[in-house]
Coordinates of C-alpha atoms and ligand atoms in Angstrom, one line a residue:
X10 CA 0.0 0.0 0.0
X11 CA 1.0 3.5 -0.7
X12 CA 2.4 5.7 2.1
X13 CA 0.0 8.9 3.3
X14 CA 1.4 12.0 4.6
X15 CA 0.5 13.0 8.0
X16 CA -0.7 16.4 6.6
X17 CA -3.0 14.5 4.1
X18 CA -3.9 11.9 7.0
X19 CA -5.1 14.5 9.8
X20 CA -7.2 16.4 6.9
X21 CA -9.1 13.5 6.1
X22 CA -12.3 12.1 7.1
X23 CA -12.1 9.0 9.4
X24 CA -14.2 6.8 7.6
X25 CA -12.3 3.1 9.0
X26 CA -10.3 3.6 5.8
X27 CA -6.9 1.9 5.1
X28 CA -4.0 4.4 5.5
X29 CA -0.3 3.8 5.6
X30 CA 2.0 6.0 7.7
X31 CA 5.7 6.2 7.9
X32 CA 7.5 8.4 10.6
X33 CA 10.1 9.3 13.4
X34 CA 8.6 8.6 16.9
X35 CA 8.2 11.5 19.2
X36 CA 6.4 9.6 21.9
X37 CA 5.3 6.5 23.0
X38 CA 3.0 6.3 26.0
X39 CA 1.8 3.3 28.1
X40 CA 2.9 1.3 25.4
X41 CA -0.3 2.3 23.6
X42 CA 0.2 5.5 21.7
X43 CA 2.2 6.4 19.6
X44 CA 2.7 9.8 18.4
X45 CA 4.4 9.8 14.9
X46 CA 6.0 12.9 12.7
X47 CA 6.7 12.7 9.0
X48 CA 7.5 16.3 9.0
X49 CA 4.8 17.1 6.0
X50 CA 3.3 19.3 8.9
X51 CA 3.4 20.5 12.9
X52 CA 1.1 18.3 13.6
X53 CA 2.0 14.4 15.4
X54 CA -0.3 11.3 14.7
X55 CA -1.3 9.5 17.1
X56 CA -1.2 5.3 16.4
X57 CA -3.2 3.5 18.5
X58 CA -2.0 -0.4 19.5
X59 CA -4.3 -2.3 21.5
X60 CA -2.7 -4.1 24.6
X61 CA -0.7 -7.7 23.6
X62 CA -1.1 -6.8 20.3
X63 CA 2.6 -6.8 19.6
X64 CA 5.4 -8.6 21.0
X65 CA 7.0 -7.5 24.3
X66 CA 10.6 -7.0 21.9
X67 CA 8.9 -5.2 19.5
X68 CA 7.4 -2.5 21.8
X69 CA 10.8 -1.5 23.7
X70 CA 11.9 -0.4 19.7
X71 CA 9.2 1.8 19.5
X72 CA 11.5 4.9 21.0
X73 CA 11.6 8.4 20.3
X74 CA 13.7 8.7 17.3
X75 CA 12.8 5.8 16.0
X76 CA 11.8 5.7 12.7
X77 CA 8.3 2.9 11.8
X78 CA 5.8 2.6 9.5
X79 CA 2.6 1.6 10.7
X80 CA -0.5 0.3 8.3
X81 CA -4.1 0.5 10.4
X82 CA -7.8 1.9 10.2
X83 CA -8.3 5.9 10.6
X84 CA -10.7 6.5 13.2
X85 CA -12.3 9.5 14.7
X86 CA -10.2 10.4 17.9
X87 CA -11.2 10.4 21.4
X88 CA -9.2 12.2 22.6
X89 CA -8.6 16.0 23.2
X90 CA -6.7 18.2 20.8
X91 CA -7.0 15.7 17.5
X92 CA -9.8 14.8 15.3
X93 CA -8.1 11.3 14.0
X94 CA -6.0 8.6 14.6
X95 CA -4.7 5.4 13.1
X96 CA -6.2 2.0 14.9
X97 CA -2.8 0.2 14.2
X98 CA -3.2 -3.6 12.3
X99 CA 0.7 -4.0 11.4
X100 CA 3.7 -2.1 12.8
X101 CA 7.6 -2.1 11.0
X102 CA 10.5 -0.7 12.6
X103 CA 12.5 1.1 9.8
X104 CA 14.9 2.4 12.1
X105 CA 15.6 1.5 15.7
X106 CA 17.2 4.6 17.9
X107 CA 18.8 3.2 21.5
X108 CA 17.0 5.5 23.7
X109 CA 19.8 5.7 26.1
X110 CA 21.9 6.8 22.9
X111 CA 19.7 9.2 21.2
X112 CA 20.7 13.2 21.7
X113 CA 16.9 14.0 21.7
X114 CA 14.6 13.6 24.2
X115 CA 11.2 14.6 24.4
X116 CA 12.0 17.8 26.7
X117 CA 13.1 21.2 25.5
X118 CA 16.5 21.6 24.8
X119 CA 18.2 25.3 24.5
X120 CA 19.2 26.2 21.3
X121 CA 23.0 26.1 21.7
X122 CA 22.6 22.8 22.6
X123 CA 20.5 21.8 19.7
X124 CA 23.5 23.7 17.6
X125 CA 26.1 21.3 18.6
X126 CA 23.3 18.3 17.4
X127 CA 22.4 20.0 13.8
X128 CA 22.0 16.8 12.3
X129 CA 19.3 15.7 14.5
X130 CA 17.6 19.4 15.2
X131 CA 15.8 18.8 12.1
X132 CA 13.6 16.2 13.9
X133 CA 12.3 19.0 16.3
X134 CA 9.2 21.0 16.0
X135 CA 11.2 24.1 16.2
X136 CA 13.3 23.4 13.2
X137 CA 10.7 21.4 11.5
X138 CA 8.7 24.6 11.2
X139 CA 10.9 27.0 10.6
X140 CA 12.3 25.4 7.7
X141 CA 8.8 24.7 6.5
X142 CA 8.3 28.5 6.5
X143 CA 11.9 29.0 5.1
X144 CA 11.2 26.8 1.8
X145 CA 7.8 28.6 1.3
X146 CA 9.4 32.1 1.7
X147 CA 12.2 30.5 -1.0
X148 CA 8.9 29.6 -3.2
X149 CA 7.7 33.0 -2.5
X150 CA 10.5 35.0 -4.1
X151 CA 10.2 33.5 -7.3
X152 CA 6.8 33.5 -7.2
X153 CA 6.7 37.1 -6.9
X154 CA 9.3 37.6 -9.2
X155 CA 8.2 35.3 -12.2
X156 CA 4.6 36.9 -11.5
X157 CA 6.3 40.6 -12.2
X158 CA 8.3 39.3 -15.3
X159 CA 11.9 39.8 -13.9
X160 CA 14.3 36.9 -14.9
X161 CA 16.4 34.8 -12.7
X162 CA 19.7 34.8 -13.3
X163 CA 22.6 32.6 -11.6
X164 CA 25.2 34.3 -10.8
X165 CA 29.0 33.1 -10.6
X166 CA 29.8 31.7 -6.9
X167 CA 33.6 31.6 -7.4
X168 CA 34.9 34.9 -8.5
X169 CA 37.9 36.7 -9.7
X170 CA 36.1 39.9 -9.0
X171 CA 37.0 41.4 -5.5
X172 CA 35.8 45.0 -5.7
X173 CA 32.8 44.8 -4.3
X174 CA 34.1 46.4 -0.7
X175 CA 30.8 44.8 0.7
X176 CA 33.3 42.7 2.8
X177 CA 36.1 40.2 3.7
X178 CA 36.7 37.3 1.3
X179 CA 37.1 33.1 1.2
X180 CA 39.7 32.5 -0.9
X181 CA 39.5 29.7 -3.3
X182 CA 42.8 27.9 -4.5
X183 CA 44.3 24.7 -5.4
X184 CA 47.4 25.4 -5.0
X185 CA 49.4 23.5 -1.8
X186 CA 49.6 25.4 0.8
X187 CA 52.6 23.1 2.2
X188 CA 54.7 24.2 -1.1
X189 CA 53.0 26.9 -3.3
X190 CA 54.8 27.9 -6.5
X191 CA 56.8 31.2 -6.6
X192 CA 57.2 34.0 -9.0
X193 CA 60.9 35.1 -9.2
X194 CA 60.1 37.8 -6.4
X195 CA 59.6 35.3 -4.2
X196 CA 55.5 35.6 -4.2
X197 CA 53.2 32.7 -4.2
X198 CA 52.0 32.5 -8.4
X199 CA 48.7 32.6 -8.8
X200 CA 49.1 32.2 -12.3
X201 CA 49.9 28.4 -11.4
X202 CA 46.4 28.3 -9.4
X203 CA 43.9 26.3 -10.6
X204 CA 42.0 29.7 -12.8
X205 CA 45.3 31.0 -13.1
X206 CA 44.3 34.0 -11.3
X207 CA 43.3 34.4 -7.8
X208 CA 39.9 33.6 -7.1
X209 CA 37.6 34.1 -4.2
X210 CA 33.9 33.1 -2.7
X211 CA 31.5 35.8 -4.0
X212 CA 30.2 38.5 -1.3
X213 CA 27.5 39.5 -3.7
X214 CA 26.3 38.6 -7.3
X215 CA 25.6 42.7 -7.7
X216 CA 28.1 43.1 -10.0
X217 CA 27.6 40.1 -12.2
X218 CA 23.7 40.7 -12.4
X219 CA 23.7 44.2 -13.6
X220 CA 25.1 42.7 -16.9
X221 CA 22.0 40.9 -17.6
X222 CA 19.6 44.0 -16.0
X223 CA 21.5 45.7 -18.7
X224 CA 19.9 43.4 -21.3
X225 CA 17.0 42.0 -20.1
X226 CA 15.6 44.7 -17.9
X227 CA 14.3 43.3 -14.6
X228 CA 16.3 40.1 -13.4
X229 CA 17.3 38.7 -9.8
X230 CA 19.9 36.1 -8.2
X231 CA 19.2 34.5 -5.8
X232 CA 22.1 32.2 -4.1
X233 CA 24.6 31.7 -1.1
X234 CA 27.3 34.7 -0.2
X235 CA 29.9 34.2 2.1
X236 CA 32.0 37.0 4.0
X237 CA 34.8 36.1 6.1
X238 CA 34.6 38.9 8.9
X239 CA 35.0 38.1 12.5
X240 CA 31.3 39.1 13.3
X241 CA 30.2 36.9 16.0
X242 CA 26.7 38.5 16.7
X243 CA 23.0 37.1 16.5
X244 CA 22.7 38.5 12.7
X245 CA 25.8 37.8 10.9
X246 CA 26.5 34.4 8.7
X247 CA 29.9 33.6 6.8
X248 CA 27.6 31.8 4.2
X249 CA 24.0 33.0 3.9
X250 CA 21.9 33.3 0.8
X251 CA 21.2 36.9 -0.2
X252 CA 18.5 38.1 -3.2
X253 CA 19.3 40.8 -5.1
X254 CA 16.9 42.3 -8.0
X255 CA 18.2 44.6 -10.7
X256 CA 16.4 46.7 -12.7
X257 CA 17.0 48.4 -15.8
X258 CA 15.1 52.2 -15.8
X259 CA 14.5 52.5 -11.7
X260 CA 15.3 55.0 -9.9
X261 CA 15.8 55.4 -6.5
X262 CA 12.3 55.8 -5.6
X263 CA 11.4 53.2 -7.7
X264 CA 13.9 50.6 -5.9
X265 CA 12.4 51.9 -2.8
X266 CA 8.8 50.8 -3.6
X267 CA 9.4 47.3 -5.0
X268 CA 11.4 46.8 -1.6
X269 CA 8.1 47.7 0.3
X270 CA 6.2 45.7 -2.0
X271 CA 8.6 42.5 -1.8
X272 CA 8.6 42.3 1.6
X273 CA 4.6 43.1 2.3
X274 CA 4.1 40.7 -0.2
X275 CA 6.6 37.3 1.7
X276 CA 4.9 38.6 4.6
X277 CA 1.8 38.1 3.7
X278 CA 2.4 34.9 1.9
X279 CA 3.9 34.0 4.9
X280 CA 0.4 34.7 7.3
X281 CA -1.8 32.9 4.3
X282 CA 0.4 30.1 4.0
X283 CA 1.9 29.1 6.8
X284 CA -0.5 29.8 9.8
X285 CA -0.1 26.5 12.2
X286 CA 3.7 26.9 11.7
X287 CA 3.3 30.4 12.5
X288 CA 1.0 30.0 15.1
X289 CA 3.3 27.0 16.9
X290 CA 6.2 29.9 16.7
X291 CA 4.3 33.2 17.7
X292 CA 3.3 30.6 20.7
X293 CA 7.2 29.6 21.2
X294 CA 7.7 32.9 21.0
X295 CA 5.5 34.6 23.4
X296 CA 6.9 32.2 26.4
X297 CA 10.2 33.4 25.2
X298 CA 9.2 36.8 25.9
X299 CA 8.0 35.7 29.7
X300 CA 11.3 34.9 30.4
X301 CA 12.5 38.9 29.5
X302 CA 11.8 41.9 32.0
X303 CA 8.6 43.7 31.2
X304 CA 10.5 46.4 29.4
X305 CA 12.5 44.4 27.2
X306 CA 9.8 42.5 26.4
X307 CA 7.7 43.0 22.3
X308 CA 4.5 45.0 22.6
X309 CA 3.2 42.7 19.5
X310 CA 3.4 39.0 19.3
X311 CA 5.1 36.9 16.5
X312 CA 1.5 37.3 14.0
X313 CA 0.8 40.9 14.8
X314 CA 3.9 41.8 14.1
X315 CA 4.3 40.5 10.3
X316 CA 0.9 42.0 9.9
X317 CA 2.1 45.1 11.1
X318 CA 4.5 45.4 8.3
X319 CA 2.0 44.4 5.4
X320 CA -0.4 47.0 6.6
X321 CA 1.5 49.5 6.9
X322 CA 3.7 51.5 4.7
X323 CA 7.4 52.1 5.6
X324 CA 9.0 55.1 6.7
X325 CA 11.2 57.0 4.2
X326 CA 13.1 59.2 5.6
X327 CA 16.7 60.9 4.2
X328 CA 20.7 60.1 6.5
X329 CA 20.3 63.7 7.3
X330 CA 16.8 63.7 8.7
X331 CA 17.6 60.4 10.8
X332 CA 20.9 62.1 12.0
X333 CA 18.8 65.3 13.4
X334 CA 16.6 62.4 15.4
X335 CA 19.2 60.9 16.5
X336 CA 21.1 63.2 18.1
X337 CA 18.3 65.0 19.9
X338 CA 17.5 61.8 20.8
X339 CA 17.2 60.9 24.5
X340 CA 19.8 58.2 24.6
X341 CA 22.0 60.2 22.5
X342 CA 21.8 63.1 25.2
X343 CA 21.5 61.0 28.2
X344 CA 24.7 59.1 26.3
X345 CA 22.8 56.1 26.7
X346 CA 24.3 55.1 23.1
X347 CA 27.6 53.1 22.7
X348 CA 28.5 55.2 19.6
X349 CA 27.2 59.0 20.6
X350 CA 26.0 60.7 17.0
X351 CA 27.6 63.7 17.1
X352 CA 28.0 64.9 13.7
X353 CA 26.7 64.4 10.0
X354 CA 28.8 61.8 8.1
X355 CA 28.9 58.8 10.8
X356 CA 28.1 55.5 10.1
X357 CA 25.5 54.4 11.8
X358 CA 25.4 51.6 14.0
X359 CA 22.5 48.7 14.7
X360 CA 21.8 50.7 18.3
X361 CA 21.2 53.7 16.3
X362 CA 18.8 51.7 13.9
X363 CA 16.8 50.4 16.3
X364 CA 16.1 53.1 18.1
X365 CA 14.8 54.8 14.9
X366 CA 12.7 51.6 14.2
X367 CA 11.7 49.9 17.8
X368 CA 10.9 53.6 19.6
X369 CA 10.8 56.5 17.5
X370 CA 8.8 55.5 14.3
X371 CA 7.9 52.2 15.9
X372 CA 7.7 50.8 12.0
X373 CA 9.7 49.7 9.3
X374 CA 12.2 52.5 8.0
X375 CA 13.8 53.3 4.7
X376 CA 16.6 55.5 4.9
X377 CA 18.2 56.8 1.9
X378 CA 20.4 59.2 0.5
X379 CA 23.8 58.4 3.0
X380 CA 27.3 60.1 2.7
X381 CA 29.4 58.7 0.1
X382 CA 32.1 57.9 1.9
X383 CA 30.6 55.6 4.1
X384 CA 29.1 53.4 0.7
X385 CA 30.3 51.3 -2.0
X386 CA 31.7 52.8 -5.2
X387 CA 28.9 51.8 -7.4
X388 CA 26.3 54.0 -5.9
X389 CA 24.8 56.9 -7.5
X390 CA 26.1 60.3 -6.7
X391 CA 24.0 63.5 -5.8
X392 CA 24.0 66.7 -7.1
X393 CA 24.8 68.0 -3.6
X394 CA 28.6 65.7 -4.1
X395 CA 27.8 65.1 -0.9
X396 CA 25.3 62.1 -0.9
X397 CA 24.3 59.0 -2.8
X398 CA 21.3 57.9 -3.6
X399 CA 21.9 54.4 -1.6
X400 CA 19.2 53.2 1.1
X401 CA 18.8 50.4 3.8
X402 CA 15.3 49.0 5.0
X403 CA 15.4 48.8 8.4
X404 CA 13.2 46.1 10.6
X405 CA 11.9 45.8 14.3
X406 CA 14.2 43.0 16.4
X407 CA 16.6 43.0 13.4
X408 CA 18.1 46.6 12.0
X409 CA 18.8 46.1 8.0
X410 CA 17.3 43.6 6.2
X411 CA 17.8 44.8 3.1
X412 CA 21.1 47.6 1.8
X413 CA 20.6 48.7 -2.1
X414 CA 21.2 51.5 -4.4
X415 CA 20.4 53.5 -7.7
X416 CA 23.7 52.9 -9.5
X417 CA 26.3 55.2 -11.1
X418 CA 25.3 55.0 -14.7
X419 CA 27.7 57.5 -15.8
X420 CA 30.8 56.8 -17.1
X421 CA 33.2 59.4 -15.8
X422 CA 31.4 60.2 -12.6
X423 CA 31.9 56.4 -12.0
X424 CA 35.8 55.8 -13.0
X425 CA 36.4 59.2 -11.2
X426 CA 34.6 57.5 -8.2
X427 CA 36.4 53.9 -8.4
X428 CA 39.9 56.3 -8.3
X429 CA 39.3 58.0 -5.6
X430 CA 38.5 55.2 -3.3
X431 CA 41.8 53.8 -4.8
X432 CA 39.9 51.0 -6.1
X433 CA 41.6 48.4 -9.2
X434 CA 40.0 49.8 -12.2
X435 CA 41.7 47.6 -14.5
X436 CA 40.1 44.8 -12.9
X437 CA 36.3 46.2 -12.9
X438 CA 37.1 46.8 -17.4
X439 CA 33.6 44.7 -17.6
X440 CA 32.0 46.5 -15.3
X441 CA 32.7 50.3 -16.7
X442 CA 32.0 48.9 -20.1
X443 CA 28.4 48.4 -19.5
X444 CA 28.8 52.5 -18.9
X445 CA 30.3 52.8 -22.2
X446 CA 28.1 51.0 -24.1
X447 CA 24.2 51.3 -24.0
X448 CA 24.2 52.6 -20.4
X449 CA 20.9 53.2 -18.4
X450 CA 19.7 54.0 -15.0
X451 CA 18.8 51.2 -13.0
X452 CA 18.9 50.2 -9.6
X453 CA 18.7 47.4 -7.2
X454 CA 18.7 46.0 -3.7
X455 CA 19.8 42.6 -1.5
X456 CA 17.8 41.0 0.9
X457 CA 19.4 39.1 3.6
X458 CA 17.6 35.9 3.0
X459 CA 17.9 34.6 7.0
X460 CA 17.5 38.0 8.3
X461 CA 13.9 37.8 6.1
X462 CA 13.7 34.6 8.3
X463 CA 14.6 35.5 11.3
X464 CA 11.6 38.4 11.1
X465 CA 9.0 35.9 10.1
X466 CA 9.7 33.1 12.5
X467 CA 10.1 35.2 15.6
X468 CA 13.6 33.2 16.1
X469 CA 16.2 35.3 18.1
X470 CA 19.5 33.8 16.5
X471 CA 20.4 33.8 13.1
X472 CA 22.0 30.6 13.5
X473 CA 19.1 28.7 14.0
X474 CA 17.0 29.4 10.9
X475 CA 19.6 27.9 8.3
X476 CA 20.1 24.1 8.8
X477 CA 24.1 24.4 8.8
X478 CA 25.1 27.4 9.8
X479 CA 28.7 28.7 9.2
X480 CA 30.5 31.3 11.8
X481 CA 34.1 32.1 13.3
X482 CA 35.4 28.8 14.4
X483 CA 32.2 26.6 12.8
X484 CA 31.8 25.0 9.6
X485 CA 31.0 20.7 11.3
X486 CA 28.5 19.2 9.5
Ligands
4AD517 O1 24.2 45.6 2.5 P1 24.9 44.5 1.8 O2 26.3 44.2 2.1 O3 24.7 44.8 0.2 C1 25.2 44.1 -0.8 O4 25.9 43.1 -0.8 C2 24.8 44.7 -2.1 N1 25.6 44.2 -3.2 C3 23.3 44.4 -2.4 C4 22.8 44.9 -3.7 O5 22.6 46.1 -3.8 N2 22.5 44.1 -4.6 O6 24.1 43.2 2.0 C5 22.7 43.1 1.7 C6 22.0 42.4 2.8 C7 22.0 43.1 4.2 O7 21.0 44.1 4.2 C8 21.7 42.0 5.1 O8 20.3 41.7 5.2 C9 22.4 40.8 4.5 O9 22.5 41.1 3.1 N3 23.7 40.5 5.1 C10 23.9 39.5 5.9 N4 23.1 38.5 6.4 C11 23.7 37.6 7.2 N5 25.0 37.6 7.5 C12 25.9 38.5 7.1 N6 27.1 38.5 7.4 C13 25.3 39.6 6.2 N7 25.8 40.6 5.6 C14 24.8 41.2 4.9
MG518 MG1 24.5 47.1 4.0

């Protein structure tokens, strides 16, 4: 007989009819019920054996973690919290799991804990659902990209392009480290390397993309990035997946309104999609909050806060303007900030964007138009020579979630720009030719794929809403 998923099973009407259900154990119970995840949903099954039914060896292998498949009627369920369950006929072990063994155990477990265990925190509900909601927002992306007519394209992961600036890179090599070959100045040759150039991870398929924005308009990538900095903080992955839409003929403006739209719109996929995930995490999340003093603690549970942002527009507001909040600000006076703002020109720091977001305009935020010399080369530069036209979105319980730009379409201004940040112009030749030939405005933005997730599952470490996540000192698994 053909297996049934849980999620099929539990919507179904118990008629007495035949099912077959394979699953990991999460509990077994007077060595009666057993409560049985497949991971197609939140939602356990519970399989019913009657007394002597099975062997006495047989029933001390039904553990948690164990993995069975069980063939039985589907009957209504008389007990409380679950409209169906399976009247068991035959039972198979797939996969026995020595109890005594087995990390998990049907308690909670803290999250650092469950880090050390990744290969097995995917059994959890936890994980199971966020992952769940991590694949749909995944879905979502291209959804709403195919559905606007931009084009996905994949952009190069291994790259001999390092002028980018967005941050420190992975290099990739062949050569031995033991014994590498030597130019005659005594220099490791990486004309001997595998590309015969040096080569690193890419920090951002930007560059690369803008090629194909320049020729097919509206386009997007979509894959991993990896930067190398020390950053051991609660938002900050070596390797995390970043998307990044480039459009041919946007402005500024323009770049700013799909990024409202793109994120109401996975928001609200999210809430129409995903509700008993969601409502399993807001729930998580809420006794999380217990556990915080009063004032710490979120006005707006999990749910109310991802329909806060698709009901509401974001904040635009220009550097300047935030700078003159900030620094009449009451922390900023009280020097209640680590990093006082003091003048025009500073770079501003996640205490700084929270404050504008969490208590002043207690929404999402869009600020735009920042000093130059605090962005990347490739931004567009304002008539005031001051400015350019660069913005960040910035989100409750996470500061930026997504960093963009209108980009510097002309020619000079943009060689004159790469100069004076002493960047290698000879190696960005491909990338000022699309400025001498057929140049256009355009524009385009990245969204920080896990800090999307982090928003929409409530979770408080970035760590825990990619399966394997890589950091200073980290890459098992
Ligand atoms: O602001 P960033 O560095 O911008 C770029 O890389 C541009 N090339 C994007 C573009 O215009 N196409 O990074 C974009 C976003 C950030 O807003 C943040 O959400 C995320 O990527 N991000 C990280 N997420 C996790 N771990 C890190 N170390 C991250 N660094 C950036
Ligand atoms: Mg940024």
């Amino acid at each position: 007989m053909k297996r049934t998923k849980i999620k099929d099973v539990l919507a179904s009407k118990p008629e007495g009819q035949e099912v077959v259900v394979k699953g990991w154990v999460r509990t077994f119970r007077n060595n009666q019920f057993i409560s049985i995840n497949d991971g197609s949903t939140i939602q356990n099954l519970q399989a019913v054996v009657e007394i002597d039914q099975l062997e006495e060896s047989t029933l001390r292998r039904i553990t948690t973690g164990s993995c069975i498949s069980v063939q039985g009627t589907l009957i209504p369920s008389p007990a409380k919290g679950q409209t169906v369950e399976v009247k068991v006929s035959q039972l198979e072990i797939l996969g026995d799991s020595d109890p005594e063994k087995y990390p998990l155990q049907p308690k909670k477990h803290s999250m650092e804990f469950l880090r050390e265990i990744a290969h097995f925190r995917s059994r959890t509900s936890t994980f199971g659902a966020v992952m769940r909601i991590r694949h749909a927002m995944a879905f979502a992306v291209h959804k709403f990209f195919n559905d606007r007519g931009f084009y996905y394209i994949h952009t190069p992961i291994v790259t001999g392009s390092d002028a980018e600036g967005a941050g420190a890179m992975f290099r990739v090599t062949t050569l031995d480290p033991q014994n590498p070959p030597k130019n005659e100045a005594g220099e490791v040759d990486f004309k001997e390397d595998f590309f015969g150039r040096e080569t690193n991870l890419t920090v951002s398929g930007q560059l690369e993309v803008e090629t194909y924005a320049l020729a097919l308009s509206e386009t997007y990538t979509f894959g991993p990035t990896f930067r190398a900095e020390n950053s051991n903080t609660t938002r900050h992955l070596a390797e995390f997946w970043m998307i990044e839409p480039e459009m041919a003929f946007y402005d500024i403006n323009d770049n700013m309104q799909l990024a409202q739209d793109f994120l109401q719109y996975l928001m609200k996929y999210a809430l129409d999609n995903c509700r008993e995930d969601l409502e399993f995490l807001d729930k998580r999340a809420a006794d999380e909050e217990m556990t915080k003093p009063q004032a710490q603690r979120n006005e707006l549970s999990l749910i109310d806060r991802i329909k806060f942002v698709v009901e509401n527009d974001f904040q635009r507001l220009t550097y300047t303007e935030a700078i003159d909040i900030l620094r009449n600000s009451n922390p900023n006076k009280k020097k209640k900030f680590q990093y006082l703002v003091d003048q025009w020109g500073v770079d501003l720091q996640s205490e700084h964007e929270r404050f504008l977001v969490e208590k002043h305009f207690k929404k999402p935020v869009i600020l735009y138009n920042y000093p130059k010399d605090i962005k990347a080369f490739y931004m567009r530069q304002n008539e005031d020579d001051k400015t350019v036209a660069a913005m960040d979105v910035l989100f409750p319980g996470i500061g930026e979630i997504i960093g963009g730009s209108q980009r510097e379409e002309r020619l000079d201004r943009l060689v004159s720009r790469i100069n004076e940040m002493g960047l290698p112009e000879k190696d960005l030749w491909w990338y000022i030719d699309l400025r001498r030939f057929g140049s256009a405005p355009h524009s385009g933005f990245g969204l920080g794929f896990e800090r999307l997730i982090l928003f929409v599952t409530g979770m408080t470490n970035i760590r825990d809403v990619i399966p394997f996540p890589r950091f200073p000192g980290n890459a098992e698994f």
